[in-house]
Amino acid sequence: MDEVLLRSLTPSVLGILVRRGADFAAAEDAVQDALVEAVRVWPAEPPRDPKGWLVTVAWRRFLDATRAETARRRREDLVDEEPAPGPVPAADDTLQLYFLCAHPSLTPSSAVALTLRAVGGLTTRQIAQAYLVPEATMAQRISRAKRTVSGVRFDQPGDAATVLRVLYLVFNEGYSGDVDLAAEAIRLTRQLAAAFDHPEVAGLLALMLLHHARRAARTAPDGSLVPLAEQDRGRWDTKLIAEGVEILQAALARDRLGEFQAQAAIAALHADAPTAEETDWVQIVEWYDELTRLTDSPVVRLNRAVAVGEADGPRAGLVALAALDESAPSGSSSRGDSLPRRAAVAAYLHERDGNLAKAARLYVEAAEKAPNLAEREHLTRQAARLNAQLRR
Amino acid sequence: MSKYLLLKHYRGAPAAVNDVPMDQWKPEEISAHIQYMNDFAARLEKTGEFVDGQALAPEGTWVRYDGEGRPPVTDGPFAETKDVIAGWMVIDVDTYERAVELAGELSAAPGADGKPIHEWLELRPFLTEPPTITE
């Protein structure tokens, strides 16, 4: 049973049904039925044309469902009104699905769930497991999402930035259970890149590949975090890095810079360094300057402070950090001291500046604010390490 | 997209505004209170924000290892001053603001005289898996 093939066919089959006039929600249900049927039947009778098989079965399911519903209101057969199934450009439909699933009227979690189901072809159970919620909860989330977009016209181009953000959310989720969400996000972004020629799609794909390439080195066997500088670079996936760099260079050559390309460029510079010491921090600072120009988010400027600390020394990094605190309006949630990981960055810079006591205190503060267990344990260990040094 | 724990307390939390012990309520007020919480959970299931919820008995015991070959130490039933958790619900919401909004709604469950009890609920974020991108 080729699950990868099934999943990759899902969006185009769904697109064809909608193109033939099926309502999105009904078409989506029909396609899911057809996928279940395929899992049951294909191992014994593999079809010669898998996509044609899926379209036929899904369309029959859709008609059955429509007929059952119509019969309740009026005994009338819809089959005669069935439009002739003409040739359909599959790539265009897939693209429309991406835009529909990332529609701005959906909340982020709904958009993510709908994308994984309609474009990714995952089952509700798989998505529920990936997000650690009950299947019933995820089923409701998806059906609400389908209802929300059911009135949206299928041939309206959407906002590419929204689609990219949804895929980035999937990638960042980081769970790896039955469904590896990072790998799934890469698969979907590859599909999108094949259907949609846009430098930022390429930028996002490059960014994902470059980060994914370092995955094996990011955690120790016991699950603890390994910081970039201490990672075993021999465990980085050089094939993925090469692919990411190639995609990025092609995108950059088109001279339409966006946020994902800039982030990918930073990731590429890290991936390119044979050792942590040989990292080209000066160029990384320059890319952070570009990123600041493109997004000006406090998180970007926090990361920039780290890069400045490496390029020009910890004092310069601390100055950049202080500038970040002053630029945010007081009391706002974007104010420096409420930024995630701000204390961790300050701790790191103070340690490198030789102020171990202050660094230890800041590591403790950072650990208390850490959003996940691995980070909290890592930061607590940093504080413990410094405190042991101070006692000596 | 993060999970939060909503904790209800038997004891230990600050007093509710409408602070009347449940055994002093009218039976129909108790039913209304329970109905409110069931409806709340059912609504969150529909919005796709429900993860889990359970009620807990008021009895709780501290337990501690007491050395090789010895039975664990227990401190018996809680003294009145100790915090006792009455029940919990886990939600999965898009933002912290939404979590606060829902906790506020749950705190408005009706109590004595049919008025909201304004009980204090503890809202605790889950520690999650590390995201794929941290550098």
XYZ file of C-alpha atoms in Angstrom:
527
model
C 0.000 0.000 0.000
C 1.701 3.163 -1.167
C 0.562 5.706 1.398
C 2.847 8.391 0.043
C 1.306 8.034 -3.413
C -2.207 8.154 -1.953
C -1.451 11.314 -0.019
C 0.145 13.012 -2.964
C -2.905 12.292 -5.130
C -5.378 13.654 -2.574
C -5.287 17.351 -3.455
C -5.689 16.872 -7.199
C -8.558 14.392 -6.760
C -10.262 16.807 -4.387
C -9.609 19.646 -6.809
C -11.222 17.751 -9.677
C -14.381 17.072 -7.650
C -14.709 20.703 -6.640
C -14.009 21.789 -10.222
C -16.855 19.508 -11.353
C -19.199 21.406 -9.088
C -19.110 19.524 -5.779
C -19.323 21.616 -2.637
C -15.938 21.659 -0.851
C -17.119 19.984 2.359
C -19.013 17.222 0.507
C -16.133 16.672 -1.912
C -13.695 16.391 0.981
C -15.846 13.738 2.681
C -16.129 11.813 -0.585
C -12.364 11.871 -1.129
C -11.766 10.599 2.409
C -14.188 7.728 1.717
C -12.340 6.936 -1.494
C -8.984 6.921 0.336
C -10.335 4.472 2.901
C -11.644 2.305 0.075
C -8.272 2.434 -1.660
C -6.478 1.260 1.479
C -8.909 -1.669 1.606
C -8.944 -2.666 -2.065
C -5.578 -1.752 -3.564
C -3.355 -4.337 -1.862
C -5.344 -7.106 -3.594
C -6.216 -5.254 -6.814
C -3.743 -2.488 -7.572
C -5.330 -0.081 -10.088
C -3.560 0.715 -13.343
C -4.437 4.420 -13.027
C -4.527 5.250 -9.282
C -5.675 8.834 -9.768
C -8.437 7.866 -12.212
C -9.544 5.166 -9.788
C -9.727 7.631 -6.898
C -11.615 10.216 -8.952
C -14.162 7.613 -10.068
C -14.757 6.227 -6.585
C -14.832 9.632 -4.914
C -17.224 11.034 -7.507
C -19.520 8.006 -7.064
C -19.452 8.532 -3.294
C -20.244 12.202 -3.739
C -23.185 11.393 -6.012
C -24.464 8.740 -3.572
C -24.329 11.222 -0.710
C -25.942 13.975 -2.748
C -28.604 11.595 -4.004
C -29.399 10.392 -0.491
C -29.785 13.958 0.654
C -31.816 15.030 -2.342
C -34.077 11.992 -2.032
C -35.016 13.087 1.390
C -36.270 16.401 0.108
C -37.348 15.540 -3.397
C -37.118 12.240 -5.226
C -34.914 13.297 -7.987
C -31.853 11.838 -9.532
C -28.821 14.003 -9.976
C -26.895 11.608 -12.161
C -28.501 12.938 -15.350
C -27.242 16.395 -14.480
C -23.736 15.148 -13.961
C -21.386 17.412 -15.890
C -19.143 15.680 -18.375
C -15.801 14.993 -16.729
C -13.472 17.030 -18.893
C -9.688 17.261 -18.582
C -8.663 19.325 -15.577
C -5.329 21.009 -14.965
C -4.466 19.271 -11.704
C -1.672 21.605 -10.603
C -3.932 24.668 -10.632
C -6.549 22.927 -8.509
C -3.961 21.860 -5.966
C -2.830 25.432 -5.694
C -6.407 26.648 -5.140
C -6.777 24.084 -2.363
C -3.743 25.482 -0.578
C -5.241 28.955 -0.649
C -8.648 27.714 0.461
C -7.231 25.738 3.387
C -5.232 28.747 4.577
C -8.144 31.154 4.196
C -7.823 34.211 6.481
C -11.261 33.489 8.006
C -9.828 30.365 9.670
C -7.945 30.367 12.972
C -4.354 29.116 12.709
C -5.146 25.733 14.270
C -8.140 25.220 11.957
C -6.147 26.208 8.888
C -3.397 23.784 9.851
C -5.859 20.919 10.436
C -7.724 21.530 7.173
C -4.501 21.760 5.180
C -3.193 18.485 6.592
C -6.455 16.771 5.786
C -7.437 18.250 2.404
C -4.018 18.883 0.866
C -1.983 16.397 2.873
C -4.484 13.557 2.703
C -3.950 12.647 6.366
C -6.772 11.033 8.268
C -8.453 12.864 11.127
C -6.991 10.295 13.520
C -3.450 10.938 12.286
C -3.856 14.699 12.634
C -5.384 14.320 16.105
C -2.458 12.138 17.184
C 0.062 14.580 15.786
C -1.479 17.418 17.798
C -2.187 15.315 20.906
C -5.912 16.006 21.066
C -8.819 13.525 20.977
C -9.997 12.447 17.543
C -13.494 13.862 18.221
C -11.989 17.279 18.947
C -10.000 17.256 15.735
C -13.034 16.032 13.754
C -15.030 19.012 15.021
C -12.187 21.405 14.289
C -11.988 20.151 10.722
C -15.717 20.156 10.081
C -16.006 23.701 11.459
C -13.174 24.744 9.190
C -14.906 23.147 6.205
C -18.130 24.967 7.039
C -16.258 28.251 7.335
C -14.770 27.997 3.858
C -17.705 26.274 2.146
C -19.013 29.585 0.784
C -15.628 30.716 -0.503
C -15.298 30.732 -4.262
C -12.788 28.186 -5.439
C -11.149 30.209 -8.194
C -10.155 33.250 -6.177
C -6.447 33.594 -5.686
C -5.591 33.883 -2.006
C -2.782 35.431 -0.061
C 0.427 33.454 -0.568
C 1.818 34.738 2.729
C -1.028 33.043 4.635
C -0.398 29.712 2.919
C 3.297 29.898 3.741
C 2.583 30.759 7.359
C 0.313 27.712 7.716
C 2.983 25.408 6.270
C 5.578 26.990 8.554
C 3.286 26.347 11.543
C 3.042 22.680 10.596
C 6.815 22.449 10.249
C 7.495 24.150 13.567
C 5.140 21.959 15.548
C 7.963 19.484 15.924
C 6.073 16.453 17.138
C 7.163 13.183 15.667
C 4.745 10.383 16.272
C 2.843 8.370 13.716
C 3.028 11.401 11.438
C 6.236 13.393 11.269
C 4.888 16.931 10.909
C 8.209 18.416 9.839
C 8.561 15.863 7.035
C 4.901 16.366 6.148
C 5.374 20.142 5.925
C 8.360 19.635 3.632
C 6.363 17.286 1.410
C 3.511 19.794 1.127
C 5.854 22.720 0.510
C 7.575 20.733 -2.256
C 4.162 20.188 -3.853
C 3.327 23.860 -3.500
C 6.678 24.867 -4.981
C 5.998 22.591 -7.972
C 2.602 24.228 -8.573
C 3.419 27.805 -7.667
C 6.433 29.681 -8.955
C 7.230 32.199 -6.214
C 10.600 33.041 -4.635
C 9.184 33.008 -1.100
C 7.789 29.477 -1.553
C 11.276 28.443 -2.619
C 12.654 30.403 0.349
C 10.412 28.547 2.788
C 11.277 25.181 1.231
C 14.992 25.969 1.475
C 14.580 27.087 5.092
C 12.774 23.857 6.022
C 15.353 21.667 4.273
C 18.263 23.449 5.924
C 16.751 23.103 9.391
C 15.613 19.550 8.809
C 19.142 18.629 7.740
C 20.380 19.384 11.275
C 17.618 17.516 13.019
C 19.539 14.382 13.994
C 22.208 16.492 15.704
C 19.815 18.789 17.581
C 19.024 16.388 20.429
C 21.115 13.943 22.416
C 19.931 10.324 22.764
C 18.334 11.243 26.122
C 16.258 13.961 24.443
C 18.231 16.917 25.799
C 18.958 19.866 23.524
C 22.325 20.230 21.843
C 23.043 23.877 20.991
C 24.171 24.697 17.468
C 27.783 25.326 18.469
C 28.082 21.897 20.129
C 26.325 19.853 17.463
C 28.197 17.012 15.760
C 28.312 18.452 12.255
C 29.099 15.008 10.868
C 25.498 14.102 11.605
C 24.067 16.892 9.475
C 22.402 15.685 6.281
C 24.689 17.133 3.615
C 22.363 16.105 0.766
C 19.488 18.114 2.239
C 21.818 21.054 2.903
C 23.040 21.014 -0.709
C 19.469 20.898 -1.982
C 18.371 23.712 0.330
C 21.293 25.911 -0.697
C 20.630 25.293 -4.391
C 16.936 26.176 -4.071
C 17.818 29.259 -2.051
C 20.399 30.492 -4.548
C 17.929 30.151 -7.416
C 15.351 32.109 -5.415
C 17.798 34.850 -4.390
C 18.899 35.238 -7.999
C 15.405 36.484 -8.856
C 15.955 39.528 -6.673
C 12.599 39.447 -4.899
C 13.776 39.085 -1.350
C 11.329 38.065 1.359
C 11.419 37.034 4.961
C 11.759 33.276 4.339
C 14.605 33.687 1.863
C 16.457 35.863 4.382
C 15.923 33.311 7.153
C 17.050 30.528 4.820
C 20.169 32.533 3.990
C 21.039 32.670 7.703
C 20.400 28.937 8.056
C 22.580 28.320 4.994
C 25.477 30.277 6.506
C 25.267 28.121 9.637
C 25.055 24.939 7.577
C 28.010 26.059 5.494
C 30.445 26.417 8.399
C 32.694 23.356 8.888
C 33.037 24.280 12.586
C 31.107 26.664 14.839
C 34.188 28.924 15.041
C 34.276 29.317 11.276
C 30.687 30.631 11.111
C 30.496 33.807 9.046
C 28.830 35.925 11.743
C 29.476 39.195 9.929
C 27.371 38.047 6.995
C 24.748 36.654 9.358
C 24.403 40.087 10.996
C 23.911 41.583 7.531
C 21.099 39.117 6.819
C 19.508 39.949 10.162
C 19.609 43.596 9.106
C 17.705 42.609 5.960
C 15.230 40.627 8.069
C 14.715 43.585 10.407
C 13.976 45.723 7.356
C 11.444 43.127 6.099
C 9.639 42.282 9.349
C 11.024 44.353 12.226
C 9.823 41.841 14.796
C 11.314 41.893 18.319
C 12.215 38.206 17.910
C 14.327 38.986 14.852
C 16.110 41.784 16.687
C 16.744 39.480 19.621
C 18.372 36.971 17.271
C 20.308 39.803 15.710
C 21.718 40.681 19.136
C 23.098 37.139 19.396
C 24.719 37.444 15.969
C 26.177 40.852 16.864
C 27.563 39.301 20.058
C 29.382 36.716 17.951
C 30.562 39.104 15.254
C 31.637 42.077 17.398
C 31.938 40.604 20.906
C 29.555 40.212 23.844
C 29.624 43.921 24.785
C 28.281 44.863 21.358
C 25.630 42.154 21.704
C 24.535 43.562 25.064
C 24.276 47.045 23.531
C 22.030 45.641 20.778
C 19.944 43.947 23.447
C 19.575 47.182 25.420
C 18.493 48.983 22.241
C 15.803 46.342 21.769
C 14.392 47.024 25.246
C 14.297 50.777 24.700
C 12.641 50.613 21.297
C 9.563 48.731 22.557
C 6.837 50.796 24.209
C 6.738 50.164 27.952
C 4.059 47.783 29.119
C 3.507 46.382 25.628
C 3.774 42.654 25.136
C 6.565 43.199 22.624
C 8.729 44.828 25.295
C 12.113 43.173 25.474
C 11.928 41.589 28.908
C 8.715 39.691 28.082
C 10.156 38.292 24.855
C 10.550 34.527 24.781
C 14.235 33.606 25.232
C 15.295 37.186 25.965
C 16.692 36.203 29.365
C 18.532 33.256 27.801
C 20.211 35.539 25.273
C 21.160 38.031 27.989
C 22.558 35.193 30.118
C 24.695 33.905 27.244
C 26.107 37.363 26.459
C 26.854 38.146 30.117
C 28.628 34.824 30.531
C 30.842 35.521 27.525
C 31.495 38.976 28.960
C 32.803 37.288 32.132
C 29.919 38.240 34.407
C 29.160 34.714 35.621
C 26.988 35.563 38.642
C 24.643 37.702 36.586
C 24.596 35.099 33.814
C 23.649 32.349 36.285
C 20.761 34.420 37.645
C 19.537 35.134 34.116
C 19.745 31.444 33.153
C 17.497 30.617 36.115
C 15.051 33.295 35.006
C 15.178 31.967 31.437
C 14.527 28.413 32.644
C 11.415 29.534 34.510
C 10.070 31.139 31.342
C 11.003 28.305 28.964
C 7.997 27.054 27.001
C 9.146 23.437 26.782
C 10.784 20.877 28.984
C 13.919 20.279 26.912
C 14.732 23.990 26.891
C 13.997 24.388 30.576
C 16.321 21.532 31.474
C 19.016 22.857 29.168
C 18.866 26.330 30.729
C 18.784 24.942 34.279
C 21.924 22.954 33.453
C 23.625 26.147 32.216
C 22.793 27.892 35.504
C 24.044 24.895 37.505
C 27.286 24.816 35.507
C 27.979 28.496 36.240
C 27.020 28.185 39.916
C 29.472 25.271 40.288
C 32.201 27.424 38.727
C 31.369 30.290 41.081
C 31.647 28.066 44.141
C 35.139 26.930 43.188
C -2.065 26.238 19.267
C -1.095 25.493 22.806
C -2.603 23.509 25.599
C -3.636 24.867 28.962
C -4.735 23.222 32.172
C -7.704 24.759 33.970
C -7.594 23.793 37.642
C -10.538 23.992 40.002
C -9.771 23.899 43.709
C -11.725 22.546 46.666
C -9.460 24.480 49.016
C -6.348 26.542 48.741
C -7.503 28.974 46.087
C -8.628 32.498 47.027
C -12.278 32.596 48.078
C -14.864 32.942 45.331
C -16.922 36.155 45.240
C -20.170 34.242 45.698
C -18.578 32.051 48.364
C -21.248 29.689 49.693
C -20.327 26.026 50.322
C -22.036 23.755 47.823
C -23.896 21.841 50.548
C -25.751 25.079 51.356
C -27.022 25.451 47.780
C -30.501 24.388 46.676
C -30.435 21.062 44.787
C -31.531 22.758 41.567
C -28.658 25.223 41.934
C -26.239 22.316 42.077
C -27.841 20.816 38.976
C -27.580 24.155 37.179
C -23.902 24.396 38.123
C -23.132 20.905 36.830
C -25.172 21.513 33.690
C -23.206 24.698 33.051
C -19.900 22.850 33.212
C -21.123 20.003 31.031
C -22.419 22.501 28.473
C -19.099 24.327 28.616
C -17.188 21.119 27.862
C -19.628 20.155 25.099
C -19.234 23.572 23.485
C -15.448 23.279 23.536
C -15.715 19.881 21.886
C -17.663 21.528 19.076
C -15.128 24.311 18.631
C -12.329 21.752 18.569
C -10.725 23.146 21.724
C -11.450 20.346 24.186
C -8.728 17.904 25.164
C -9.744 16.282 28.436
C -11.371 16.893 31.786
C -11.965 14.974 34.995
C -13.376 15.632 38.442
C -11.253 14.633 41.425
C -12.284 13.463 44.895
C -11.440 15.845 47.757
C -9.306 13.228 49.526
C -5.661 13.383 48.622
C -2.534 12.020 50.223
C 1.090 13.085 50.138
C 3.292 10.053 49.508
C 7.065 9.854 49.824
C 9.726 7.140 49.505
C 11.082 6.350 52.992
C 14.136 4.251 52.285
C 14.983 0.707 51.220
C 12.591 -1.964 52.517
C 10.283 0.507 54.213
C 6.757 1.404 53.215
C 6.300 4.849 51.683
C 5.553 7.661 54.114
C 2.111 9.172 53.871
C 0.792 12.176 55.723
C -2.756 10.911 55.815
C -5.707 13.039 54.846
C -4.972 16.675 54.108
C -5.210 19.265 56.846
C -7.756 21.958 56.076
C -5.156 24.470 55.029
C -3.769 22.409 52.175
C -4.621 23.014 48.559
C -6.927 20.339 47.172
C -7.697 20.119 43.489
C -11.331 19.468 42.623
C -10.974 18.771 38.958
C -9.282 19.830 35.787
C -9.892 20.463 32.143
C -7.326 20.588 29.370
C -7.987 22.868 26.423
C -6.114 23.383 23.158
C -6.502 26.954 21.943
C -4.897 29.345 19.474
C -3.892 32.038 21.949
C -3.342 32.793 25.625
C -6.121 35.401 25.374
C -8.579 32.687 24.307
C -7.502 30.513 27.247
C -8.135 33.402 29.671
C -11.512 34.059 28.044
C -12.549 30.418 28.493
C -11.300 30.273 32.093
C -13.373 33.403 32.770
C -16.441 31.683 31.343
C -15.907 28.591 33.454
C -15.488 30.765 36.542
C -18.925 32.238 35.844
C -20.661 28.900 36.539
C -23.838 29.536 38.549
C -23.812 28.910 42.301
C -25.983 29.879 45.247
C -29.060 31.988 44.320
C -28.317 31.181 40.688
C -25.596 33.846 40.681
C -22.143 33.214 39.193
C -19.734 31.915 41.810
C -16.777 33.939 40.416
C -14.457 31.175 41.565
C -10.719 31.498 41.045
C -9.409 29.066 38.456
C -5.780 28.281 37.947
C -4.652 28.494 34.331
C -1.379 26.700 33.571
C 0.282 26.355 30.173
C 1.634 22.934 29.218
C 5.329 22.603 28.573
C 5.489 21.476 24.971
C 7.869 19.698 22.676
C 10.668 21.967 21.482
C 9.798 23.555 18.135
C 11.766 22.453 15.098
C 13.472 25.825 14.826
C 15.169 27.261 17.879
C 18.446 28.692 16.674
